[in-house]
Coordinates of C-alpha atoms and ligand atoms in Angstrom, one line a residue:
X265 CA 0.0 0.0 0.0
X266 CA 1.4 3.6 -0.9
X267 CA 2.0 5.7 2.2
X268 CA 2.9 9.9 2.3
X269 CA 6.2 8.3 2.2
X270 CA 5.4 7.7 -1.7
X271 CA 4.5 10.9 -2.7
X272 CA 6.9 13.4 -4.0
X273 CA 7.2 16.7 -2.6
X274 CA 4.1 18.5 -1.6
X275 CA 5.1 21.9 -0.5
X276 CA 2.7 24.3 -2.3
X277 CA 0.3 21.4 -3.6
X278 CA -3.5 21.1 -3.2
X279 CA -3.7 18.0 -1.5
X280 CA -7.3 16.8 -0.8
X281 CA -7.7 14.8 2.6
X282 CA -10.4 12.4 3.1
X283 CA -11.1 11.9 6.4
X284 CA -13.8 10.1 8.5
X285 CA -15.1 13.4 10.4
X286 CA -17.9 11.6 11.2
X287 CA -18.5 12.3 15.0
X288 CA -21.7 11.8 16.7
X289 CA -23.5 15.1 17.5
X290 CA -25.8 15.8 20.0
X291 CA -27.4 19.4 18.0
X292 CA -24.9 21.0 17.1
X293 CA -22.9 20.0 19.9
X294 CA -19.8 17.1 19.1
X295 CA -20.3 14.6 21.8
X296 CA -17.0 12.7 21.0
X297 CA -14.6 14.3 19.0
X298 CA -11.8 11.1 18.9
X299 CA -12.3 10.8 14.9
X300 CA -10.9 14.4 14.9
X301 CA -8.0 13.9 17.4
X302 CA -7.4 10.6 15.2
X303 CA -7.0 12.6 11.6
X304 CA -4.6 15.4 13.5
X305 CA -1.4 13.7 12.6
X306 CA -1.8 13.9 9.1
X307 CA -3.6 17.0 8.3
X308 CA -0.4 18.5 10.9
X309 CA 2.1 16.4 8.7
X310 CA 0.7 18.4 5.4
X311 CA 0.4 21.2 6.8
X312 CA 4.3 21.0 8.0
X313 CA 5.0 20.2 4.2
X314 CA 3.7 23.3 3.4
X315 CA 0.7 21.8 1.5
X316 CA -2.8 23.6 0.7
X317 CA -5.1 20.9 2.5
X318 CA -8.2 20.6 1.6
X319 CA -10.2 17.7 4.0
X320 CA -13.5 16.0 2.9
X321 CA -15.7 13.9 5.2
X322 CA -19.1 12.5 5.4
X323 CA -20.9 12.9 8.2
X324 CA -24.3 10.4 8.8
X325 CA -26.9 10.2 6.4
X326 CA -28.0 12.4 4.3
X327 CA -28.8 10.0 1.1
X328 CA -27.7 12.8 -1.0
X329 CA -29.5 15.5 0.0
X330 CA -28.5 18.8 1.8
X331 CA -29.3 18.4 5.6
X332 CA -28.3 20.8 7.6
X333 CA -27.9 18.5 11.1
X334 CA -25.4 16.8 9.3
X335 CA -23.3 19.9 8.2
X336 CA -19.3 19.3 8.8
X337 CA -19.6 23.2 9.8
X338 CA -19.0 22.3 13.4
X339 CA -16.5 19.5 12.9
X340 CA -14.5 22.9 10.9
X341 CA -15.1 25.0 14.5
X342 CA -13.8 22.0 16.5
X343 CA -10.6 21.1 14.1
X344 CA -9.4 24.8 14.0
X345 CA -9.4 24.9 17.7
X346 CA -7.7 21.4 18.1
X347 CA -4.8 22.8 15.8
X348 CA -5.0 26.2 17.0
X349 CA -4.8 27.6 13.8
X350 CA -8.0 28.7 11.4
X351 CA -9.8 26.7 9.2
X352 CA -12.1 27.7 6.5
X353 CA -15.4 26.1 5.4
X354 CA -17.0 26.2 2.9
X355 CA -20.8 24.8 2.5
X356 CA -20.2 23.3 -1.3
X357 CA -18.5 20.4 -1.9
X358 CA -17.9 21.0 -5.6
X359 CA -18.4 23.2 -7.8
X360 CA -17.1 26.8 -8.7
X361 CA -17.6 28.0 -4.7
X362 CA -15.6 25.3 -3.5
X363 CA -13.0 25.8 -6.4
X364 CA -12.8 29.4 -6.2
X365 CA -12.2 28.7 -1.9
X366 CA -9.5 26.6 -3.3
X367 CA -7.4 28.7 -5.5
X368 CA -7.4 31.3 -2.4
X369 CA -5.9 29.1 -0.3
X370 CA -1.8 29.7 1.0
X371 CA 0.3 27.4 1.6
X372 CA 0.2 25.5 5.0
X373 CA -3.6 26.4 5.2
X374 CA -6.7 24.0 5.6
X375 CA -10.4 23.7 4.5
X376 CA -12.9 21.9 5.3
X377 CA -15.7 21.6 2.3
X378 CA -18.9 20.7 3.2
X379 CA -20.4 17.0 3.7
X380 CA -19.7 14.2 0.9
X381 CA -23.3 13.0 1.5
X382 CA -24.7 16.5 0.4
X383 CA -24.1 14.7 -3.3
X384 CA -26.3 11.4 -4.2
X385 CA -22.6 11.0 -6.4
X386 CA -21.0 9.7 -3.3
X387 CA -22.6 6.9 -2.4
X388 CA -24.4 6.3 -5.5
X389 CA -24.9 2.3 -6.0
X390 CA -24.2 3.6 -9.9
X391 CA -20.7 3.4 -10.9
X392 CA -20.6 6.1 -13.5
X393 CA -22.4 8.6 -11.0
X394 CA -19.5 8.1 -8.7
X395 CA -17.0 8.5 -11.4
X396 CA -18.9 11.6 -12.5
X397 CA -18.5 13.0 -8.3
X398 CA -14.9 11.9 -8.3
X399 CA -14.1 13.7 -11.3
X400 CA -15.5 17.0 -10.0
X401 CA -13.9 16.2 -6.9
X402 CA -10.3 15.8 -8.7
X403 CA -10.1 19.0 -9.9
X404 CA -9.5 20.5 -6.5
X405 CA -6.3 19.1 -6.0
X406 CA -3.3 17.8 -7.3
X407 CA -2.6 14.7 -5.1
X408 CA -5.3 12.5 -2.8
X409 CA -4.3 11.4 0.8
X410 CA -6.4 8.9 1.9
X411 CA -7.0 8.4 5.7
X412 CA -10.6 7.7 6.6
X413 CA -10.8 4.5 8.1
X414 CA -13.6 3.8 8.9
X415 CA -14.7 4.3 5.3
X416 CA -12.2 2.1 3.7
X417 CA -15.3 -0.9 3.1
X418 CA -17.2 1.3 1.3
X419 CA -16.8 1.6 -2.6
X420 CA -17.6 5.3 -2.6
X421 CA -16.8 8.2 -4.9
X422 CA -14.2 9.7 -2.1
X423 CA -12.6 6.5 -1.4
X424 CA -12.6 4.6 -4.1
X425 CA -13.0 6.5 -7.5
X426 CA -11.3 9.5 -7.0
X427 CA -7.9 7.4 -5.4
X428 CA -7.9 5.9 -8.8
X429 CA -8.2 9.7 -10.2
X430 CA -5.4 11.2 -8.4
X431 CA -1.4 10.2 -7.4
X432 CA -2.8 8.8 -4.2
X433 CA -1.5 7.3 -0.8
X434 CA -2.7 6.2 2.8
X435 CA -2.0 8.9 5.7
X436 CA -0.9 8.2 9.3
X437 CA -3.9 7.2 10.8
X438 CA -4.9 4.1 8.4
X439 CA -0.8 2.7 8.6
X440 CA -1.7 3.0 12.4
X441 CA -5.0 0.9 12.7
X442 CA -3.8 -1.5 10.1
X443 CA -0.9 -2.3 12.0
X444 CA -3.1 -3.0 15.2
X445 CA -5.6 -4.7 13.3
X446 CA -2.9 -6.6 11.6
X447 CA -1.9 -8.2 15.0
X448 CA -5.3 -9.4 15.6
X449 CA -5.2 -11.4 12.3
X450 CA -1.9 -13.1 12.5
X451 CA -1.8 -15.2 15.7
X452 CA -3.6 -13.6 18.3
X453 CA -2.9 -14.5 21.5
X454 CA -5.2 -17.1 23.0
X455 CA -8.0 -17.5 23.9
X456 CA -9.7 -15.0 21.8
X457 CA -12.6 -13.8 21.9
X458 CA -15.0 -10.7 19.5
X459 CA -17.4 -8.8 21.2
X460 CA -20.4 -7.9 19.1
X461 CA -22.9 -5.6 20.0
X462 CA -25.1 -2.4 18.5
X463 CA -27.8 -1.5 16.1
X464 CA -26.5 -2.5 12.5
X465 CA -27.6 -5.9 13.1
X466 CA -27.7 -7.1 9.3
X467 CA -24.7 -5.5 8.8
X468 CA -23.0 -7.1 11.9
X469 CA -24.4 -10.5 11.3
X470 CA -22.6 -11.0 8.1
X471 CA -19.4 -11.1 9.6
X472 CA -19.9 -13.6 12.4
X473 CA -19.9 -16.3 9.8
X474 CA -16.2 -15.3 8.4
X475 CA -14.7 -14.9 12.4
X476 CA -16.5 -18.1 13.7
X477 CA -13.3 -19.9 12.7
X478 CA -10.9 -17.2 13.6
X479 CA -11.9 -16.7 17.4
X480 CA -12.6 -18.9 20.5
X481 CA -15.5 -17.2 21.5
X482 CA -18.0 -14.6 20.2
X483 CA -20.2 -12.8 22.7
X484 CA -23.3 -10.9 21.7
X485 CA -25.2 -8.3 23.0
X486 CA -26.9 -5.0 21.9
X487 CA -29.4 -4.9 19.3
X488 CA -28.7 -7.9 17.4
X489 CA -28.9 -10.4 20.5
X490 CA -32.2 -10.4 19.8
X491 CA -32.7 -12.2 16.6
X492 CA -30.4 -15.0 18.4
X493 CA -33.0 -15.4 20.8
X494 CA -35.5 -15.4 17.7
X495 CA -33.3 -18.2 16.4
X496 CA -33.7 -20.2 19.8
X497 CA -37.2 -20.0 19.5
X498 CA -38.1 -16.6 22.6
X499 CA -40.4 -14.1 22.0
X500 CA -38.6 -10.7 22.1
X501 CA -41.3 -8.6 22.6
X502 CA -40.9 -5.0 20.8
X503 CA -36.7 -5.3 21.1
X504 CA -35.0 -4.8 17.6
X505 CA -35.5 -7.9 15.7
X506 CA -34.6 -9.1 11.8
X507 CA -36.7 -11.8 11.3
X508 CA -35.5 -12.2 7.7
X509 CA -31.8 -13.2 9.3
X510 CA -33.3 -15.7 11.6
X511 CA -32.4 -18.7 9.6
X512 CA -29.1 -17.4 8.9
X513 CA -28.8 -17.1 12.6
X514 CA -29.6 -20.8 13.2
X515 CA -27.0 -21.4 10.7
X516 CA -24.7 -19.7 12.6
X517 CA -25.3 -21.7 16.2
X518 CA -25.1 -24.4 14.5
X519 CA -21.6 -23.6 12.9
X520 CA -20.2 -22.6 16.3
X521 CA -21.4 -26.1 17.2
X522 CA -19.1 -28.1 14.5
X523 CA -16.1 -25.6 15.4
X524 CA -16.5 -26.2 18.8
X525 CA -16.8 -22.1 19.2
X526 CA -18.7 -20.7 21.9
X527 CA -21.4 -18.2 21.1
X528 CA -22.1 -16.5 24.3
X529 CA -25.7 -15.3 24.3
X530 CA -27.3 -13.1 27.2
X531 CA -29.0 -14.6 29.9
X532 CA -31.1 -12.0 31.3
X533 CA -32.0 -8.8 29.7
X534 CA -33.1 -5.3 30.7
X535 CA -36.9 -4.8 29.6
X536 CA -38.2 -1.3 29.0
X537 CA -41.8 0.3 28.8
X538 CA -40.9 2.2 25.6
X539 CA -37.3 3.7 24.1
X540 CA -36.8 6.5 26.3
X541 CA -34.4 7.9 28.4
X542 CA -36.3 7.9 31.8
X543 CA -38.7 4.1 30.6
X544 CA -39.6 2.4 33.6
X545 CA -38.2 -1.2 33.2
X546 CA -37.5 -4.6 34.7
X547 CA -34.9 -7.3 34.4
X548 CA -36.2 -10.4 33.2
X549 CA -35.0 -13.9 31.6
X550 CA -33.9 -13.6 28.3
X551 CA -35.7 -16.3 27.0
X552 CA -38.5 -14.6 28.9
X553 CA -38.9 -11.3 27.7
X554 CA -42.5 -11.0 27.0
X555 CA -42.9 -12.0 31.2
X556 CA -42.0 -8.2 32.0
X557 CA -45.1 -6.2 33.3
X558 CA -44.8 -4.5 29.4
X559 CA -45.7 -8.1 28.1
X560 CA -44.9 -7.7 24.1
X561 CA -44.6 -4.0 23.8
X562 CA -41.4 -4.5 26.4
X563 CA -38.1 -3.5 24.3
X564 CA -34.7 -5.0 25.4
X565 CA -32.4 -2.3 25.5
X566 CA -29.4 -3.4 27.7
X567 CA -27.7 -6.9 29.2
X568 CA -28.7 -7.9 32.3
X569 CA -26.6 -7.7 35.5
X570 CA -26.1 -11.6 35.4
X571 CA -24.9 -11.4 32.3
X572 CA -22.7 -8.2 32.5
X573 CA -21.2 -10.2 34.9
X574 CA -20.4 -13.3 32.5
X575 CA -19.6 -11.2 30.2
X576 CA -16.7 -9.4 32.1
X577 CA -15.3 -12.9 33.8
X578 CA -14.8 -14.3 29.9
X579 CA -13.2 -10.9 29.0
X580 CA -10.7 -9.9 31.3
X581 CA -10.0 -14.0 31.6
X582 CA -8.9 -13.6 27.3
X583 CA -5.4 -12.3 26.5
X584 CA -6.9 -11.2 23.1
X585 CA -10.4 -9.1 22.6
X586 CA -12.0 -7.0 19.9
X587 CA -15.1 -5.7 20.8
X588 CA -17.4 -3.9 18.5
X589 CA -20.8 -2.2 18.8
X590 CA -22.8 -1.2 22.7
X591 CA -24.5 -3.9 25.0
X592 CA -27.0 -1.7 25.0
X593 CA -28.3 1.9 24.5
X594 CA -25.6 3.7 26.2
X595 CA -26.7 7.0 25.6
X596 CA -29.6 6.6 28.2
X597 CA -27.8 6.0 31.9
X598 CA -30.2 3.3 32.8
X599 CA -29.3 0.9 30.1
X600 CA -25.3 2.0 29.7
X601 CA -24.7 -1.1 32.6
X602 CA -23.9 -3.8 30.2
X603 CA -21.0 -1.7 28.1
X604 CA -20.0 0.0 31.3
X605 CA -19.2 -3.9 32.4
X606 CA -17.5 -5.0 29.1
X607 CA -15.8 -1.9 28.6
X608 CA -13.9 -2.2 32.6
X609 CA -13.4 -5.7 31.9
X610 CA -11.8 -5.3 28.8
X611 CA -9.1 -2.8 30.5
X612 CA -7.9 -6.1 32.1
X613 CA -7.2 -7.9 29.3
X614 CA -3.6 -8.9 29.3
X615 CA -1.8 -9.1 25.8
X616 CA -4.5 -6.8 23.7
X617 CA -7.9 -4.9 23.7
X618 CA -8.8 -3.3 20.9
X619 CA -12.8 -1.4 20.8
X620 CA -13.8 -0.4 17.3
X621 CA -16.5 2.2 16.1
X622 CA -17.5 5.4 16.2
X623 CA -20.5 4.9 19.0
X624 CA -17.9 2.2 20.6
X625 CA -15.4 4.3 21.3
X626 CA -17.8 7.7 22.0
X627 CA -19.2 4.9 24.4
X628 CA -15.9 4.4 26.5
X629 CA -14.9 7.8 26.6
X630 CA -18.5 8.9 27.6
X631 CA -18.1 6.3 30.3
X632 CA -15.2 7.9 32.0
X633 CA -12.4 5.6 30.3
X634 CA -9.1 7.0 29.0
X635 CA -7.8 5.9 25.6
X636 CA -4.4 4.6 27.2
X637 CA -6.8 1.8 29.2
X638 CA -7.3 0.4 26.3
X639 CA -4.5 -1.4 23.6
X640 CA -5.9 0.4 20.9
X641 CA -9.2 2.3 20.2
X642 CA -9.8 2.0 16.4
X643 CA -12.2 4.8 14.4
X644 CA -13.5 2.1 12.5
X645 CA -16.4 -0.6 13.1
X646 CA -17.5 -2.1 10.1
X647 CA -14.6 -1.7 8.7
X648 CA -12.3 -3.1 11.4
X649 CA -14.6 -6.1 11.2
X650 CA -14.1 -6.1 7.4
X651 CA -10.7 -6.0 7.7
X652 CA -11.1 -9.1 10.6
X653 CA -13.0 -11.3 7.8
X654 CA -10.5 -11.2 5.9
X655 CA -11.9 -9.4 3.1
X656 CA -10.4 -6.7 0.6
X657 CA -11.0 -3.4 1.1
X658 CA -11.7 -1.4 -1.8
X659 CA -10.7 1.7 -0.1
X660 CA -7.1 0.1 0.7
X661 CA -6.7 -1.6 -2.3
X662 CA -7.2 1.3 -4.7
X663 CA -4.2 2.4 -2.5
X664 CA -2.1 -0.7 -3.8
Ligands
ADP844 P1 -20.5 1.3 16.3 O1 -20.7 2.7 15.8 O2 -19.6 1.2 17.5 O3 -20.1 0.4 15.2 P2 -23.3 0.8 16.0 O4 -23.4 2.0 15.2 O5 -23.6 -0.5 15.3 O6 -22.0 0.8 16.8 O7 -24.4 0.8 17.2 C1 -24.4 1.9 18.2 C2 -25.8 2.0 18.7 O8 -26.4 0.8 19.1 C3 -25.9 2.9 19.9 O9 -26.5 4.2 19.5 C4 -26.8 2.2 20.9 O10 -27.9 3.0 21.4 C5 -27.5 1.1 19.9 N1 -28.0 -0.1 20.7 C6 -27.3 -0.9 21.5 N2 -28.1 -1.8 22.0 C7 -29.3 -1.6 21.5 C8 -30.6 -2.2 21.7 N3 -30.8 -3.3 22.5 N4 -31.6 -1.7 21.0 C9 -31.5 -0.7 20.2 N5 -30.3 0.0 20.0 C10 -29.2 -0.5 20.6
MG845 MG1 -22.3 3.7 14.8

């Protein structure tokens, strides 16, 4: 993979950044802002080669649209202060107002243009609509730098298409996960064990099937710990649920079973009234979830105490641990017991911890944990996990 040590001298180049700016907000308020800390080595490395540096980012979900929650404006505010020098913004991503903020750029200066998303070309499921977005995109600069992580699965116009347009290389911050990540592939440590929790439950399930022979254990919690119970035949009330994945599930237990792989499923399960940050709720059986006082309009929304407790024992007892995605719903104190639990436990682990995710990591820091209890906190979810399958990422191999 090309690194900045590839590219020829940048002083007084327009080098376009991507980044993964993509922080949670609460407004327009940044609740975590570790993706930004994470891209600071590079943008301070250009900016040292006397580069004009012009960063693009996504931030959520806009499907193409302009929404104005998910402007990078803030991000902008918060990077400028974090390198203590301006940074300018402007709300185009393309197009003559972004090219003309461009050309007025010195050298050693940064810009942020607005969100990615704004454009359906980014994440357009059409190849030539990408490769129509990457083309307007490559006329900003002369030379790509590519250091969004947790992007790097996606085959999207900023990632993929416009590396291919551009003399292109990797920045600090993806030579650093990969290394990390890299030790998790090659031997790990034994036992070793993946952590899987969240909301992207299709997303996540995919990958259980590719680690099942890589790891010693899997635990799961958050969202998708429901559709396991599904599988096992329990009634999960109103709790996230894909019933289309159900089978695949089965297929999964069953898999484990050959391998001789533990899947650790919950044994009790914290039942609320409704999704709400002050829901009355109850702890119940988790193959007994309808038995709460909320009968099937009860929503599981953390790990039970029992099995936080489980939970932490197998952790902190593993010399190797990746954990991905919340027990529960964090963000309302009442149900933040379960990742609270996994999150101490994993500070124990002896060789290497490593969490992964934007909501992960916001999780942990939210918590009260500092980045240096864990081995290494990684901007990336999916794409750690990707990268953990084994797969090829077209966001690193463009880079090749
Ligand atoms: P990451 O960003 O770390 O990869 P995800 O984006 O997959 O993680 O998921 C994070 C979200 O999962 C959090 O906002 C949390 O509230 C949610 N979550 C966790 N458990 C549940 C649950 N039982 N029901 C609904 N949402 C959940
Ligand atoms: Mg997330």
């Amino acid at each position: 993979m090309r690194t900045l040590n590839d590219l020829p001298d940048l002083i007084g180049k327009r080098v376009i950044l991507r980044c993964d700016l993509n922080v949670p907000l609460d407004g327009s308020l940044i609740t975590d802002d570790g993706r930004i800390r994470a891209s600071l080595p590079t943008i301070r490395y250009l900016i040292e080669q006397g580069s004009k540096v012009i960063i693009i980012s996504h931030l959520g979900r806009p499907d193409g649209e302009v929404v104005e929650k998910y402007s990078l404006h803030p991000v902008a505010k918060r990077l400028s202060e974090l390198l203590g020098q301006p940074v300018g913004f402007v709300n185009t991503t393309v197009g003559v107002e972004a090219e003309s903020a461009v050309n007025q750029l010195n050298d050693g200066e940064v810009l942020v243009l607005e969100n990615l998303r704004f454009n359906p070309g980014e994440a357009s499921k059409d190849e030539g609509e990408r490769e129509t977005f990457a083309g307007q995109l490559a006329k900003l600069g002369d030379f790509l730098v590519s250091d969004g992580f947790g992007v790097v699965h996606r085959k999207q116009a900023s990632v993929y298409e416009l590396a291919k347009k551009l003399p292109s290389a990797a920045g600090i911050l993806i030579d650093a996960e990969l290394k990390v990540l890299k030790k998790l592939t090659e031997n790990p440590e034994k036992p070793y064990l993946v952590v899987l929790g969240g909301s992207k439950v299709s997303d996540k399930l995919g990958v259980i099937d590719h680690l099942l022979p890589r790891v010693d254990a899997l635990l799961i919690g958050g969202g998708m710990l429901f559709t396991f119970l599904a599988a096992q035949g329990s009634k999960v009330g109103s709790s996230l649920l894909e019933a289309d994945q159900i089978e695949t599930v089965k297929s999964y237990l069953s898999k484990a079973n050959e391998l001789g792989v533990e899947i650790y499923l919950p044994s009790d399960v914290l039942v609320a009234e409704k999704f709400a940050i002050d829901a009355k709720y109850e702890t119940v059986p988790a193959n007994q979830i309808e038995s709460s006082s909320f009968g099937s309009n009860g929503i599981g929304l953390d790990i039970g105490p029992e099995t936080a407790r489980t939970f932490a024992n197998l952790i902190s007892n593993a010399k190797t641990v990746f954990w991905n995605g919340p027990m529960g719903v964090f963000e309302f104190p009442n149900f933040a017991g379960g990742t609270r639990a996994v999150a101490e436990a994993l500070t124990q682990v002896s060789r290497l911890s490593v969490v992964g995710g934007g909501d992960s990591a916001a999780a942990v820091r939210q918590l009260g944990f500092a980045d240096n209890q864990f081995g290494h906190i990684s901007t990336g979810g999916g794409a750690s996990l990707e990268f953990l399958e084994g797969k090829k990422l077209p966001g690193l191999e463009v880079l090749k």
